[in-house]
Each structure stands twice: as C-alpha cells, then as structure tokens.
Amino acid sequence: MDGTREPAAVVDAVLRAHPGLPGLTDEDTRQAMADLLDAGFVEDAGAPVPVSGRERVRYSRGVPLLRWMDLGPRATPWDAQLRLLSARVLLIGVGGTGGHAAQSLVASGVGRLHCVDPDVVELSNLNRQPLFRESDLGRPKVEAALGTLRALNSDVTVTGERREVRGPEDLAELVRSGAPAVPRPPAVPRPPAAPRPPAAPRPLGVPATSELPGASEPYDLLVLAADRPDDIRRWANRVCLAAGLPWVDAGYRGPLVTAGIHVPGRGACWECLRAAEVARRDLRLAPGQDEEAASPHLPWNPASAVTAGLSGGLLAHAALALLTGVPALDPGFRFGMNLMLPGDPVLERSPRRPDCPACGDDRPTGGRAGSQAAERNGGPPGEPTREPPPERTGEPPAERTGKPPGEPSPERTGEPPGEPAGERAEGRSWNRAGGQG
C-alpha cells in the first residue's frame, strides 16, 4: 500500500507474499485494508495537495507531526493544516505568554490572527516577551508585535488594535466584531465571508471597511493571554458561553505553568474548574470573596523567558488542538507542569457542576464556533450552552500570574491560564499559575 497499486492488486500481493498463512482469504485482506483506512493509518497518496507550492514547503515539517498525532481518517494528509489556514483567532494580550503563543500560531499557519493589547513596550518586558526589541521601547506593544509577526509569515493575515478590555462588554464587543476583513486574497481559497459590522476602533494596518469587499467574519477561537483586569477570565468564560465560542487560556505562577481548554457545552467550564479547585484546597473564602483579593500582592510578576515560553507554547498547543482536532482532546480541563517538580505533571479535570452560575443552565446555543469546535473534537455540533451575561469575575491579573502562591504580580501577560490571582495561591495546582506578561 505505497500509493502505486489499486486495492485488488494490493490483495493479490498480500496473498502471494504469504501463501502458507492458514485461513488468509481475499475477504480477510480487504477487511484489514478497510480497518486501516477507518483508523486513519492510510492516506490517499494520489490526492492533490490543496495548497500553494510555497505553503507546501513552509509547512512541510509541521504537517507530518499533525499526521503523526492524528488518529482519525482524513480526506487529505493536509486536512488539519487546511483548518489552520482558514482559522480566525482573536488573541488578547501579546506580552510573555501571548507573544510566545502568537509566534507559534503565526508560524504554524493560522490564517487570521487579530491581536489586542493596551500597553507599551517597557525595558522590563524584554527578559521574556519575544516580539519586542530595544528599539521598540515606548511603542505600543500591538504595533511592534504586528511588525514582528508579519515578518515571520507573510502568507497569513495578522491585524491588531491597541485597546484595553475594561469589562465584559468590551470583550463581548471584540468577539461580536469578528475577524477584520482584509484587502488581499489569501493563498488558499477560503469560504465566503458573511457580512458583519466592522470592529471599532479600526485595527492597525487594516483599511476602512468601505474599502474592502466584505466586512468581518466570526472568530473560531479566543486565545486569552491577559491577566488584567482581575476578572478577565471569568468575563471570557461568560462571554464565550453566550457566544458559543471555544477559548483557551494559559499563564504561570512562579515555576508553575498551566493552560486550559474550554468549549461551551462540553465538559466543565472555567468557573466549574475554579470552584472545584477552591473546594479542593479548602480556602475558606468569604461568600463572594476571591482568592486574589485575599492574597498579598507583589509589584511585579516573577517570570523568565523559560516560564513565559512554556506558558505560550502550551497555550498555542491548546489552540491548535481545538482548531484542528489534532490531537483530539476532551475540553474542560487544565494541564501543565511545575518546573520545581518536572516529573510530576499537573492535570486538573472536574465534572460539570449543575449549580454552576455560568454553565449550570443547559440551554443550547448552537453557536458556529462552538459547533465547529465540537465537531473537530468529536462532539456533536450545536451543543454549546448559552449563559447569562457576565456578572462577577475574580480573575487574577496577567502580570500577577507568574508569581509564587499568594503573590500576584502586576504584569498583564504572564498569568496562569484562567486563574484569578487568588487561584495562584498555593500548592502545585493549576490555580497557582497566574502570569502572562
């Protein structure tokens, strides 16, 4: 089965090669071939490669890895890569965690990446934030990041805007706005965009919507790499539940690095995981009190290029898994590592809570992104649950998310995925990871 023979010729070759094998029949051989096909171990060697020659070379090392990890049948060996090329991703935060994640997403070929960050580049950022140089000091982070990312891969579209997320309404507006339309056609054919209102303010480097053939298209995924304001992860959870939009987050707290994968309607939501962790560690918080408010603060987030790089790498891996279905991961969990205990993996999974204030009411939404992510990860489309508008959130700021337990730091891009400052508190649990900057 090397791509040079028809099925009948393969059967004949097997029977001739094993004449003495008792009970081997034509039917057995055909069934074995069918089993290999169904398991995803056989690909059509004659199928056309649906990408440009340039893209074929650029992604020639990544595609074999996706095929290696893929345990399901695909129409073409390039199927997972094609999903990336047509993906639309919203990234909040381009500091330590977000900068490393953005590099990985752009290098991997994510078709459209829209970056949002309110900060300017400071000297203290340069020990761990890969998108900036000394010459960028004082520039808006998103402006400097766009130049670096576009230089890395000109075959994808990277846009951005300098904007601060001050509440759930801001985040909901970003999600609703969708991926900005672009003036140049992509290298690989994409499905036509449905007209939608443009995002405001207009992203850097993107012409006015009136100059474009279409408006914006809905995002497939939210990548959260910001830890400020403290409640931003709770906001993200509520907004994405309402929109049916899958999302991932990551961060670090000192040597603890974690990431989380969340798909509305599938598994525990971020708040389910958070509540389970608080209960497990018996924090004895007062009603309505978050660990962040009860914890001491450091004026910065302890972090290095290593912790920020690992955090961003895990975040990108989580994003790529949801976008491609490779590997097929069941959402609703956090994973990571503690650099002080490298042989002791971190994994937090909890059942969905019927009384969860965010996802406890199982009302289906059928959001496009949630449905697509569910299909890619083995779940039926249209299962995401709609949640009431975001209420309270107690997430730790990103900057605080790279600190030792109970010591959140100020940076916005180094927090542990989905963990309020309080969560970063103690132990090796995912709650301790909390920095993204």
XYZ file of C-alpha atoms in Angstrom:
437
model
C 0.000 0.000 0.000
C 2.504 2.560 -1.208
C 0.185 4.511 -3.466
C 1.186 2.699 -6.666
C -1.434 -0.101 -6.636
C -5.180 -0.484 -6.854
C -6.910 -2.311 -3.943
C -7.227 -5.533 -5.948
C -3.503 -5.503 -6.700
C -2.742 -5.000 -3.002
C -4.862 -8.035 -2.100
C -3.102 -10.182 -4.701
C 0.319 -9.050 -3.480
C -0.530 -9.919 0.137
C -1.841 -13.363 -0.769
C 1.243 -14.095 -2.891
C 3.591 -12.882 -0.157
C 2.003 -15.168 2.456
C 0.971 -18.350 0.630
C 1.363 -20.533 3.691
C -0.638 -18.374 6.087
C -3.588 -20.565 7.150
C -7.035 -19.107 6.643
C -5.869 -15.958 4.831
C -8.520 -15.068 2.282
C -9.262 -12.314 -0.171
C -12.050 -11.091 2.129
C -9.742 -11.025 5.174
C -7.215 -8.918 3.321
C -9.830 -6.436 2.139
C -11.213 -6.156 5.663
C -7.729 -5.468 7.031
C -7.336 -2.687 4.467
C -10.706 -1.226 5.472
C -9.734 -1.328 9.154
C -6.508 0.546 8.431
C -8.427 3.153 6.445
C -11.033 3.617 9.191
C -8.311 4.014 11.814
C -6.627 6.780 9.837
C -3.428 4.851 9.134
C -3.820 5.006 5.345
C -3.865 8.157 3.227
C -4.548 8.718 -0.439
C -1.065 9.182 -1.885
C -2.566 10.354 -5.157
C -4.732 13.089 -3.674
C -3.831 16.582 -4.923
C -2.087 18.882 -2.448
C -4.590 21.741 -1.936
C -2.012 24.403 -1.041
C 0.460 26.539 -2.938
C 3.989 25.322 -3.588
C 5.299 27.913 -1.145
C 2.955 26.713 1.608
C 3.807 23.112 0.850
C 7.457 23.838 1.634
C 6.763 26.167 4.575
C 4.602 23.646 6.425
C 6.471 20.524 5.301
C 7.694 19.799 8.846
C 4.524 20.619 10.731
C 2.143 18.546 8.615
C 3.933 15.230 9.327
C 3.666 15.933 13.063
C -0.059 16.593 12.754
C -0.412 13.342 10.804
C 1.588 11.517 13.479
C -0.756 12.702 16.263
C -3.945 12.299 14.209
C -5.782 9.056 14.958
C -8.721 9.633 12.638
C -9.266 9.288 8.880
C -8.843 12.444 6.789
C -9.758 13.328 3.230
C -6.199 14.506 2.631
C -2.958 14.499 4.639
C -3.250 18.301 4.574
C -6.685 18.421 6.174
C -5.507 19.633 9.607
C -3.233 22.261 8.055
C -6.086 23.490 5.867
C -8.143 24.005 9.002
C -5.383 26.217 10.369
C -5.090 28.186 7.140
C -8.802 29.025 7.260
C -8.935 29.702 11.021
C -9.805 33.079 12.532
C -8.379 33.669 16.007
C -8.736 36.529 18.497
C -5.726 36.945 20.822
C -5.981 39.111 23.943
C -2.524 40.056 25.244
C 0.810 39.981 23.373
C 3.236 40.013 26.299
C 5.099 36.980 27.634
C 2.522 34.222 27.273
C 0.683 35.927 24.410
C 3.828 36.836 22.480
C 5.159 33.282 22.521
C 1.717 31.926 21.621
C 1.348 34.404 18.754
C 4.709 33.368 17.319
C 3.667 29.720 17.356
C 0.244 30.379 15.848
C 1.600 32.541 13.033
C 4.472 30.163 12.287
C 2.012 27.249 12.250
C -0.114 28.962 9.613
C -3.220 30.215 11.416
C -4.920 32.122 8.609
C -6.051 35.211 10.519
C -4.842 36.412 13.891
C -6.208 39.586 15.470
C -4.157 40.874 18.429
C -5.412 43.173 21.188
C -3.241 44.814 23.875
C -3.332 48.239 25.586
C 0.280 48.525 26.781
C 3.544 50.000 25.555
C 6.888 48.197 25.485
C 8.987 48.640 28.633
C 12.543 47.571 29.354
C 11.389 45.066 31.982
C 9.389 43.253 29.275
C 12.450 42.255 27.299
C 13.536 39.385 29.562
C 10.602 37.238 28.412
C 8.472 38.903 25.711
C 9.822 37.708 22.332
C 8.048 40.087 19.955
C 9.906 43.226 21.086
C 13.389 44.709 20.726
C 15.190 47.549 22.498
C 14.294 49.777 19.574
C 10.600 49.191 20.413
C 10.772 50.774 23.874
C 7.879 53.192 24.291
C 5.961 51.864 21.267
C 2.502 50.324 21.644
C 3.002 46.594 22.091
C 0.450 45.655 19.474
C 2.144 47.900 16.888
C 5.562 46.339 17.493
C 4.072 42.847 17.618
C 2.394 43.225 14.229
C 5.696 44.070 12.567
C 7.440 41.041 14.068
C 4.626 38.611 13.310
C 4.094 39.804 9.739
C 7.812 39.439 9.075
C 7.630 35.864 10.367
C 4.899 34.714 7.972
C 3.628 36.930 5.169
C 1.285 34.181 3.954
C -1.136 34.730 6.831
C -3.029 37.839 7.928
C -2.129 39.493 11.231
C -4.085 42.530 12.426
C -4.341 44.278 15.760
C -5.604 47.177 17.807
C -4.427 48.991 20.897
C -7.349 48.531 23.201
C -7.998 47.782 26.854
C -10.604 45.275 27.984
C -12.202 47.031 30.956
C -15.279 44.880 31.356
C -17.290 42.005 29.883
C -18.965 44.393 27.451
C -15.601 45.249 25.862
C -14.749 41.585 25.468
C -18.185 40.774 24.074
C -17.817 43.581 21.520
C -14.474 42.208 20.351
C -15.956 38.739 19.965
C -19.031 40.036 18.118
C -16.977 42.195 15.777
C -15.301 39.174 14.232
C -12.074 38.928 12.284
C -11.354 42.133 10.324
C -11.751 41.845 6.578
C -8.538 42.032 4.578
C -7.838 43.658 1.202
C -5.706 40.886 -0.265
C -6.952 37.367 -1.073
C -5.395 34.561 0.988
C -3.073 31.999 -0.578
C -5.629 29.220 -0.086
C -9.331 29.558 -1.055
C -11.498 30.365 1.958
C -15.268 30.158 2.374
C -17.052 33.437 1.552
C -17.399 35.844 4.464
C -20.823 36.671 5.815
C -21.319 40.456 6.050
C -20.931 41.662 9.631
C -20.352 45.072 11.195
C -16.683 46.099 11.386
C -14.824 46.235 14.677
C -14.185 49.629 16.195
C -11.717 51.160 16.505
C -10.260 50.034 13.198
C -7.337 47.600 13.670
C -3.826 48.775 12.902
C -2.861 48.328 9.291
C -6.383 47.500 8.118
C -8.123 49.880 5.701
C -11.609 51.194 6.324
C -14.263 48.532 5.837
C -15.752 50.500 2.951
C -12.531 49.861 1.028
C -12.898 46.097 1.398
C -15.008 43.576 -0.496
C -16.626 42.301 2.727
C -16.863 43.100 6.399
C -15.720 40.699 9.101
C -16.177 37.010 9.809
C -16.847 35.316 13.151
C -13.905 34.042 15.152
C -13.265 30.339 15.567
C -11.381 30.720 18.838
C -10.498 33.161 21.618
C -6.943 32.917 22.971
C -6.696 34.679 26.327
C -3.184 35.693 27.377
C -4.012 38.628 29.631
C -4.442 38.610 33.374
C -5.800 42.073 33.880
C -8.345 43.135 34.982
C -8.561 40.507 37.709
C -11.907 39.212 36.449
C -10.944 38.852 32.811
C -11.049 35.056 32.807
C -14.491 34.983 34.332
C -15.584 37.534 31.742
C -14.126 35.373 28.994
C -15.954 32.343 30.345
C -19.313 34.127 30.404
C -18.874 35.857 27.053
C -17.738 32.681 25.282
C -20.552 30.623 26.811
C -23.052 33.165 25.495
C -21.425 33.248 22.051
C -20.774 29.504 21.767
C -17.111 30.359 21.178
C -14.327 27.945 22.254
C -11.466 29.539 24.169
C -8.114 28.700 25.698
C -6.026 30.422 28.349
C -2.629 29.968 29.960
C -0.238 31.536 32.404
C 2.372 30.961 35.069
C 2.776 31.477 38.764
C 6.420 31.233 39.630
C 7.567 27.788 38.435
C 4.016 26.543 37.822
C 2.854 26.803 34.192
C -0.645 25.772 33.105
C -3.125 26.047 30.242
C -6.849 25.406 29.970
C -9.132 24.264 27.150
C -12.790 25.316 27.203
C -15.617 24.579 24.748
C -19.161 25.739 25.596
C -21.443 22.786 26.223
C -18.631 20.247 26.520
C -17.205 19.426 29.915
C -16.669 21.741 32.853
C -16.448 25.452 32.152
C -13.733 27.659 33.629
C -15.884 28.533 36.624
C -16.649 24.851 37.287
C -12.911 24.129 37.369
C -12.239 27.167 39.507
C -14.902 26.212 42.068
C -13.611 22.640 42.234
C -10.082 23.884 42.878
C -11.162 26.285 45.605
C -13.115 23.479 47.286
C -10.239 21.034 46.948
C -7.839 23.403 48.667
C -10.457 24.459 51.245
C -9.541 28.142 51.026
C -12.406 29.138 53.330
C -13.126 32.310 51.388
C -15.992 34.507 52.486
C -19.088 34.461 50.248
C -18.303 36.392 47.087
C -14.633 36.748 48.007
C -11.954 35.703 45.540
C -8.531 34.446 46.449
C -6.959 37.354 44.563
C -8.460 39.885 46.927
C -7.388 37.840 49.942
C -3.781 37.399 48.788
C -0.747 39.665 49.166
C 0.489 41.374 46.013
C 3.957 41.804 44.610
C 4.680 44.862 42.475
C 5.690 42.551 39.601
C 5.227 39.046 38.314
C 8.248 36.731 38.791
C 8.897 35.341 35.318
C 11.613 34.413 32.856
C 11.845 33.676 29.167
C 11.535 29.994 30.100
C 8.296 30.220 32.089
C 6.747 32.659 29.612
C 7.864 30.492 26.688
C 6.454 27.309 28.198
C 3.208 29.074 29.029
C 2.871 30.447 25.499
C 3.782 27.085 23.998
C 1.113 25.273 25.996
C -1.386 27.970 25.048
C -0.593 27.605 21.349
C -0.790 23.806 21.612
C -4.239 24.075 23.193
C -5.366 26.472 20.455
C -4.034 24.301 17.631
C -5.691 21.220 19.129
C -9.098 22.917 19.145
C -8.678 24.371 15.661
C -7.546 21.122 14.026
C -8.827 18.356 16.282
C -5.232 17.087 16.471
C -4.722 15.696 18.995
C -8.365 15.067 19.837
C -8.724 16.414 23.375
C -11.844 16.469 25.513
C -12.249 20.086 26.687
C -12.924 21.221 30.224
C -9.542 20.733 31.878
C -6.219 22.353 32.736
C -2.791 20.869 32.193
C 0.790 21.934 32.695
C 3.954 21.432 34.686
C 5.793 22.581 37.775
C 9.431 23.326 36.984
C 10.388 22.536 40.570
C 8.852 19.077 40.159
C 9.384 18.253 36.469
C 8.409 14.608 36.903
C 5.074 15.486 38.483
C 2.609 16.550 35.750
C -0.212 18.950 36.525
C -3.705 17.970 35.418
C -6.987 19.374 36.676
C -10.254 17.897 35.442
C -13.625 18.166 37.124
C -17.186 17.219 36.195
C -19.519 19.934 35.104
C -21.403 21.435 38.052
C -25.198 21.511 37.730
C -25.247 24.509 40.078
C -22.538 26.449 38.216
C -23.685 30.077 37.858
C -22.127 30.229 34.399
C -22.971 26.937 32.658
C -25.388 25.182 35.008
C -28.410 26.089 32.915
C -28.104 23.728 29.921
C -29.589 25.935 27.264
C -28.226 25.082 23.786
C -26.874 27.919 21.685
C -25.667 26.284 18.525
C -23.040 28.955 18.003
C -20.979 28.500 14.848
C -17.621 28.418 16.559
C -18.833 26.162 19.333
C -20.348 23.784 16.820
C -17.209 23.655 14.709
C -15.004 23.066 17.700
C -17.329 20.357 18.934
C -17.193 18.631 15.560
C -13.407 18.886 15.431
C -13.102 17.380 18.878
C -15.602 14.621 18.452
C -18.661 16.337 19.912
C -21.954 16.944 18.166
C -22.436 20.386 16.696
C -24.769 22.832 18.313
C -24.170 21.657 21.872
C -22.745 24.814 23.455
C -24.796 26.266 26.289
C -25.924 29.849 26.458
C -25.130 31.677 29.647
C -26.425 34.862 31.171
C -24.305 37.967 30.693
C -21.099 38.089 32.698
C -21.625 39.045 36.283
C -18.822 38.786 38.787
C -15.319 37.719 37.903
C -12.380 37.214 40.150
C -9.521 36.508 37.842
C -6.002 37.453 38.707
C -4.222 39.973 36.511
C -1.875 38.553 33.996
C 1.071 40.246 35.467
C 0.332 38.676 38.748
C 0.060 35.295 37.230
C 3.624 34.289 37.245
C 4.238 34.714 40.923
C 4.671 32.395 43.773
C 1.487 31.392 45.536
C -0.300 34.274 47.036
C 1.943 36.831 45.360
C 0.272 38.114 42.227
C 2.297 40.439 40.140
C 1.329 43.462 38.098
C 2.096 42.268 34.617
C -0.800 41.526 32.389
C 0.680 38.889 30.206
C 2.128 36.297 32.487
C -0.801 34.923 34.400
C -1.687 31.328 34.655
C -4.462 30.290 32.412
C -7.838 31.148 33.730
C -6.824 31.678 37.289
C -7.629 34.674 39.301
C -4.853 35.971 41.407
C -6.334 34.041 44.233
C -6.141 30.871 42.359
C -2.479 31.226 42.059
C -2.201 30.812 45.736
C -0.741 27.581 46.877
C 0.355 24.141 46.002
C 1.097 22.688 42.637
C -2.438 23.100 41.446
C -3.291 24.981 38.289
C -4.599 27.806 40.369
C -1.114 28.867 41.171
C -0.238 29.684 37.634
C -1.185 33.261 37.089
C 1.165 35.317 34.989
C 1.026 36.005 31.315
C 3.148 39.059 30.948
